[in-house]
Amino acid sequence: MVLTAVAGTVFRHPCFPEQKLEKLNGKEKKMATIALILAVISLALAGIAYWRSGGQQDIQELKRQLQGEMDVLRTKQKEILESTSQSIASTYDRSRQRLANTREELVKQEKAAIEGLEEQLKKARKQLEALGDKLEEYAIAARESTLEAARSAEEAISQRIRRIQARVTLLQAKGKASRAKKAETDKDLERADRLLQEAMELLREARETLSGDPAYHQELETMKLALQEATAAVRARTEDIRQRIDKVLTDTDTIINSLETDETKAAEK
């Protein structure tokens, strides 16, 4: 009875239309039902066998593959972290070198300082030394910080170092302009011209140092224009040479004072 019911249910499936069932006699229906049940049982047993043998092996193999991929990802992640850490450490080393070069230039200027630059050079040296201490503090903290925090701190300190470097370069340019003014007083216009050209070259160097820092772009442009006009006045031997050079000195002081003030604010944060 059970087999017949199962067979009836199966044979009512769309794959076994009614007209085909009608062509089968009772014995044939019973045989077909038994064959179908045996096929289902065989399929179930085959599934169990697959699970106990190959199925489990396939799953274990899949687990091994996934574990291998995870190990590769962990290795790559570790390599990326180490590479980034090394990159940050290298950047701190470059900042140290930049500080050392700036300190060396400051020493040279202090030895050859002319009147009017002493206080500005003294302030620059004081801020430079304080910034050197801050650099080492950040470098130590970077080892314990997240990569994002370490990179952010490095970028901030690097910007401050570049600004002091540019400031020292501009102080040197101011010294050249001051000597050009004295040369004009001594009627040595050729020397005045040469000194103004050297000041222009120092301005280019400062602009390059601050190339990624747009805060002083307009002030640098104003100083550049003043230098060009002073040079033109010297070469044309006009009567306003002194006034033109004084304008260069004023514009240079404007940038230097801005850089000094900004460093004071940054150090207070």
CSV table of C-alpha atoms in Angstrom, one decimal:
chain,number,residue,atom,x,y,z
A,1,MET,CA,0.0,0.0,0.0
A,2,VAL,CA,2.8,2.4,1.0
A,3,LEU,CA,4.7,1.6,-2.2
A,4,THR,CA,1.7,2.1,-4.3
A,5,ALA,CA,0.9,5.4,-2.6
A,6,VAL,CA,4.5,6.6,-3.2
A,7,ALA,CA,4.4,5.4,-6.8
A,8,GLY,CA,1.1,7.2,-7.3
A,9,THR,CA,2.6,10.4,-5.9
A,10,VAL,CA,5.7,10.1,-8.0
A,11,PHE,CA,3.8,9.2,-11.2
A,12,ARG,CA,1.5,12.1,-10.8
A,13,HIS,CA,4.6,14.3,-11.4
A,14,PRO,CA,4.5,16.1,-14.7
A,15,CYS,CA,7.2,13.8,-16.0
A,16,PHE,CA,4.6,10.9,-15.9
A,17,PRO,CA,1.4,12.0,-17.6
A,18,GLU,CA,-1.9,10.2,-16.7
A,19,GLN,CA,-2.1,8.5,-20.1
A,20,LYS,CA,1.2,6.7,-19.6
A,21,LEU,CA,0.2,5.5,-16.2
A,22,GLU,CA,-3.0,4.0,-17.6
A,23,LYS,CA,-1.0,1.9,-20.0
A,24,LEU,CA,0.8,0.2,-17.0
A,25,ASN,CA,-0.9,-2.8,-15.3
A,26,GLY,CA,-0.8,-3.4,-11.6
A,27,LYS,CA,2.4,-5.6,-11.7
A,28,GLU,CA,4.2,-3.1,-13.8
A,29,LYS,CA,3.2,-0.2,-11.6
A,30,LYS,CA,4.5,-2.1,-8.6
A,31,MET,CA,7.8,-2.9,-10.3
A,32,ALA,CA,8.2,0.7,-11.4
A,33,THR,CA,7.5,1.9,-7.8
A,34,ILE,CA,10.1,-0.4,-6.3
A,35,ALA,CA,12.6,0.6,-8.9
A,36,LEU,CA,12.0,4.3,-8.2
A,37,ILE,CA,12.3,3.8,-4.4
A,38,LEU,CA,15.5,1.8,-4.8
A,39,ALA,CA,16.8,4.6,-7.0
A,40,VAL,CA,16.0,7.2,-4.3
A,41,ILE,CA,17.6,5.0,-1.6
A,42,SER,CA,20.7,4.5,-3.8
A,43,LEU,CA,20.9,8.3,-4.3
A,44,ALA,CA,20.6,8.9,-0.6
A,45,LEU,CA,23.2,6.3,0.2
A,46,ALA,CA,25.5,7.7,-2.4
A,47,GLY,CA,25.1,11.2,-0.9
A,48,ILE,CA,26.0,9.8,2.6
A,49,ALA,CA,29.0,7.9,1.1
A,50,TYR,CA,30.1,11.1,-0.6
A,51,TRP,CA,29.9,13.0,2.6
A,52,ARG,CA,31.8,10.4,4.6
A,53,SER,CA,34.5,10.1,2.1
A,54,GLY,CA,35.1,12.5,-0.7
A,55,GLY,CA,32.7,15.2,0.6
A,56,GLN,CA,34.6,15.6,3.9
A,57,GLN,CA,37.9,15.5,2.0
A,58,ASP,CA,36.7,18.3,-0.3
A,59,ILE,CA,35.6,20.4,2.6
A,60,GLN,CA,38.9,19.8,4.4
A,61,GLU,CA,40.7,20.8,1.2
A,62,LEU,CA,38.6,23.9,0.9
A,63,LYS,CA,39.4,24.8,4.5
A,64,ARG,CA,43.1,24.3,3.8
A,65,GLN,CA,42.9,26.5,0.7
A,66,LEU,CA,41.1,29.3,2.7
A,67,GLN,CA,43.6,29.0,5.5
A,68,GLY,CA,46.4,29.3,3.0
A,69,GLU,CA,44.8,32.4,1.4
A,70,MET,CA,44.4,34.0,4.9
A,71,ASP,CA,48.0,33.3,5.7
A,72,VAL,CA,49.0,35.0,2.5
A,73,LEU,CA,46.8,38.0,3.3
A,74,ARG,CA,48.3,38.3,6.8
A,75,THR,CA,51.8,38.1,5.4
A,76,LYS,CA,51.0,40.8,2.8
A,77,GLN,CA,49.3,43.0,5.5
A,78,LYS,CA,52.4,42.6,7.7
A,79,GLU,CA,54.7,43.6,4.8
A,80,ILE,CA,52.5,46.7,4.0
A,81,LEU,CA,52.6,47.8,7.7
A,82,GLU,CA,56.4,47.3,7.9
A,83,SER,CA,56.9,49.1,4.6
A,84,THR,CA,54.7,52.0,5.7
A,85,SER,CA,56.5,52.2,9.1
A,86,GLN,CA,59.9,52.2,7.3
A,87,SER,CA,58.6,54.9,5.0
A,88,ILE,CA,57.6,57.1,7.9
A,89,ALA,CA,60.9,56.4,9.6
A,90,SER,CA,62.7,57.4,6.5
A,91,THR,CA,60.7,60.7,6.3
A,92,TYR,CA,61.7,61.5,9.9
A,93,ASP,CA,65.3,60.9,8.9
A,94,ARG,CA,65.0,63.3,6.0
A,95,SER,CA,63.5,65.9,8.3
A,96,ARG,CA,66.4,65.4,10.7
A,97,GLN,CA,68.8,66.1,7.8
A,98,ARG,CA,66.8,69.1,6.7
A,99,LEU,CA,67.1,70.5,10.3
A,100,ALA,CA,70.8,69.8,10.4
A,101,ASN,CA,71.3,71.7,7.1
A,102,THR,CA,69.2,74.6,8.3
A,103,ARG,CA,71.1,74.7,11.6
A,104,GLU,CA,74.4,74.8,9.7
A,105,GLU,CA,73.2,77.7,7.5
A,106,LEU,CA,72.1,79.6,10.6
A,107,VAL,CA,75.5,79.3,12.1
A,108,LYS,CA,77.1,80.7,8.9
A,109,GLN,CA,74.7,83.6,8.9
A,110,GLU,CA,75.2,84.3,12.6
A,111,LYS,CA,78.9,84.5,12.0
A,112,ALA,CA,78.5,86.9,9.1
A,113,ALA,CA,75.4,88.7,10.5
A,114,ILE,CA,74.9,92.3,9.4
A,115,GLU,CA,73.0,94.9,11.4
A,116,GLY,CA,69.3,94.3,11.6
A,117,LEU,CA,69.4,90.5,11.3
A,118,GLU,CA,70.7,89.5,14.7
A,119,GLU,CA,67.3,89.3,16.5
A,120,GLN,CA,65.6,87.5,13.6
A,121,LEU,CA,68.4,85.0,13.4
A,122,LYS,CA,68.4,84.5,17.2
A,123,LYS,CA,64.6,83.8,17.1
A,124,ALA,CA,65.0,81.4,14.2
A,125,ARG,CA,67.7,79.4,16.0
A,126,LYS,CA,65.6,79.2,19.2
A,127,GLN,CA,62.6,77.9,17.3
A,128,LEU,CA,64.7,75.6,15.2
A,129,GLU,CA,66.1,73.9,18.4
A,130,ALA,CA,62.7,73.6,19.9
A,131,LEU,CA,61.4,72.1,16.7
A,132,GLY,CA,64.3,69.6,16.7
A,133,ASP,CA,63.2,68.4,20.2
A,134,LYS,CA,59.6,68.1,19.0
A,135,LEU,CA,60.8,66.1,16.0
A,136,GLU,CA,62.4,63.5,18.2
A,137,GLU,CA,59.3,63.4,20.4
A,138,TYR,CA,57.1,62.7,17.5
A,139,ALA,CA,59.5,60.1,16.1
A,140,ILE,CA,59.3,58.1,19.4
A,141,ALA,CA,55.5,58.5,19.6
A,142,ALA,CA,55.1,57.2,16.1
A,143,ARG,CA,56.2,53.8,17.2
A,144,GLU,CA,53.2,53.4,19.4
A,145,SER,CA,50.7,55.4,17.3
A,146,THR,CA,48.5,54.2,14.5
A,147,LEU,CA,49.9,54.6,11.0
A,148,GLU,CA,47.4,57.4,10.3
A,149,ALA,CA,48.3,59.3,13.4
A,150,ALA,CA,52.0,58.8,12.8
A,151,ARG,CA,51.8,60.0,9.2
A,152,SER,CA,49.7,63.0,10.2
A,153,ALA,CA,52.2,64.1,12.9
A,154,GLU,CA,55.1,63.6,10.5
A,155,GLU,CA,53.4,65.8,7.9
A,156,ALA,CA,52.8,68.6,10.4
A,157,ILE,CA,56.4,68.6,11.7
A,158,SER,CA,57.8,68.3,8.2
A,159,GLN,CA,55.8,71.4,7.2
A,160,ARG,CA,57.1,73.4,10.1
A,161,ILE,CA,60.7,72.4,9.3
A,162,ARG,CA,60.3,73.5,5.7
A,163,ARG,CA,59.0,76.8,6.8
A,164,ILE,CA,61.9,77.5,9.1
A,165,GLN,CA,64.3,76.4,6.3
A,166,ALA,CA,62.6,78.8,3.9
A,167,ARG,CA,62.7,81.5,6.6
A,168,VAL,CA,66.5,81.1,7.0
A,169,THR,CA,66.9,81.3,3.3
A,170,LEU,CA,64.9,84.5,3.2
A,171,LEU,CA,67.0,86.0,6.0
A,172,GLN,CA,70.0,85.3,3.8
A,173,ALA,CA,68.2,87.0,0.9
A,174,LYS,CA,67.5,90.0,3.2
A,175,GLY,CA,71.2,90.1,4.0
A,176,LYS,CA,72.0,90.3,0.3
A,177,ALA,CA,69.5,93.1,-0.2
A,178,SER,CA,71.0,95.0,2.7
A,179,ARG,CA,74.5,94.7,1.2
A,180,ALA,CA,73.1,95.9,-2.1
A,181,LYS,CA,71.7,99.0,-0.4
A,182,LYS,CA,75.1,99.7,1.0
A,183,ALA,CA,76.8,99.1,-2.4
A,184,GLU,CA,74.4,101.7,-3.9
A,185,THR,CA,75.4,104.1,-1.2
A,186,ASP,CA,79.0,103.5,-2.2
A,187,LYS,CA,78.1,104.0,-5.9
A,188,ASP,CA,79.1,100.4,-6.7
A,189,LEU,CA,76.0,99.6,-8.8
A,190,GLU,CA,77.6,96.5,-10.4
A,191,ARG,CA,78.0,95.0,-7.0
A,192,ALA,CA,74.5,96.1,-6.0
A,193,ASP,CA,73.2,94.4,-9.2
A,194,ARG,CA,75.1,91.2,-8.4
A,195,LEU,CA,73.8,91.1,-4.8
A,196,LEU,CA,70.2,91.6,-5.9
A,197,GLN,CA,70.6,88.7,-8.4
A,198,GLU,CA,71.9,86.5,-5.6
A,199,ALA,CA,68.9,87.6,-3.5
A,200,MET,CA,66.6,86.6,-6.3
A,201,GLU,CA,68.2,83.1,-6.5
A,202,LEU,CA,67.7,82.7,-2.7
A,203,LEU,CA,64.0,83.7,-3.2
A,204,ARG,CA,63.7,81.0,-5.8
A,205,GLU,CA,65.2,78.5,-3.4
A,206,ALA,CA,62.7,79.6,-0.6
A,207,ARG,CA,59.8,79.3,-3.1
A,208,GLU,CA,60.9,75.7,-4.0
A,209,THR,CA,61.1,74.8,-0.3
A,210,LEU,CA,57.5,76.2,0.2
A,211,SER,CA,56.2,74.8,-3.1
A,212,GLY,CA,53.6,72.6,-1.4
A,213,ASP,CA,52.6,75.3,1.1
A,214,PRO,CA,50.4,77.9,-0.6
A,215,ALA,CA,50.0,80.1,2.6
A,216,TYR,CA,52.8,82.4,1.5
A,217,HIS,CA,52.4,82.4,-2.2
A,218,GLN,CA,51.2,86.0,-2.5
A,219,GLU,CA,53.8,87.4,-0.2
A,220,LEU,CA,56.5,85.6,-2.2
A,221,GLU,CA,55.2,87.0,-5.4
A,222,THR,CA,55.2,90.5,-4.0
A,223,MET,CA,58.8,90.1,-2.9
A,224,LYS,CA,59.7,88.8,-6.4
A,225,LEU,CA,58.2,91.8,-8.0
A,226,ALA,CA,60.1,94.2,-5.7
A,227,LEU,CA,63.4,92.5,-6.5
A,228,GLN,CA,62.7,92.7,-10.2
A,229,GLU,CA,61.9,96.4,-9.9
A,230,ALA,CA,65.0,97.1,-7.7
A,231,THR,CA,67.2,95.3,-10.2
A,232,ALA,CA,65.7,97.2,-13.1
A,233,ALA,CA,66.3,100.5,-11.2
A,234,VAL,CA,69.9,99.6,-10.6
A,235,ARG,CA,70.6,98.7,-14.2
A,236,ALA,CA,68.8,101.9,-15.5
A,237,ARG,CA,70.6,103.9,-12.8
A,238,THR,CA,67.3,105.7,-11.8
A,239,GLU,CA,67.0,108.0,-8.8
A,240,ASP,CA,64.7,105.7,-6.8
A,241,ILE,CA,67.2,102.8,-6.4
A,242,ARG,CA,67.3,103.2,-2.6
A,243,GLN,CA,63.6,103.2,-2.3
A,244,ARG,CA,63.3,100.2,-4.5
A,245,ILE,CA,65.8,98.2,-2.4
A,246,ASP,CA,64.0,99.4,0.8
A,247,LYS,CA,60.8,97.9,-0.7
A,248,VAL,CA,62.6,94.6,-1.1
A,249,LEU,CA,63.7,94.7,2.5
A,250,THR,CA,60.2,95.5,3.7
A,251,ASP,CA,58.5,92.8,1.7
A,252,THR,CA,61.1,90.3,2.8
A,253,ASP,CA,60.5,91.2,6.4
A,254,THR,CA,56.8,90.7,5.9
A,255,ILE,CA,57.3,87.0,4.8
A,256,ILE,CA,59.8,86.4,7.6
A,257,ASN,CA,57.5,87.8,10.2
A,258,SER,CA,54.6,85.7,8.9
A,259,LEU,CA,56.7,82.5,9.1
A,260,GLU,CA,57.9,83.4,12.6
A,261,THR,CA,54.4,84.1,13.9
A,262,ASP,CA,53.0,80.9,12.3
A,263,GLU,CA,55.8,78.8,14.0
A,264,THR,CA,55.1,80.4,17.3
A,265,LYS,CA,51.4,79.5,17.0
A,266,ALA,CA,52.2,75.9,15.9
A,267,ALA,CA,54.5,75.5,18.9
A,268,GLU,CA,51.8,76.6,21.2
A,269,LYS,CA,49.3,73.9,20.0
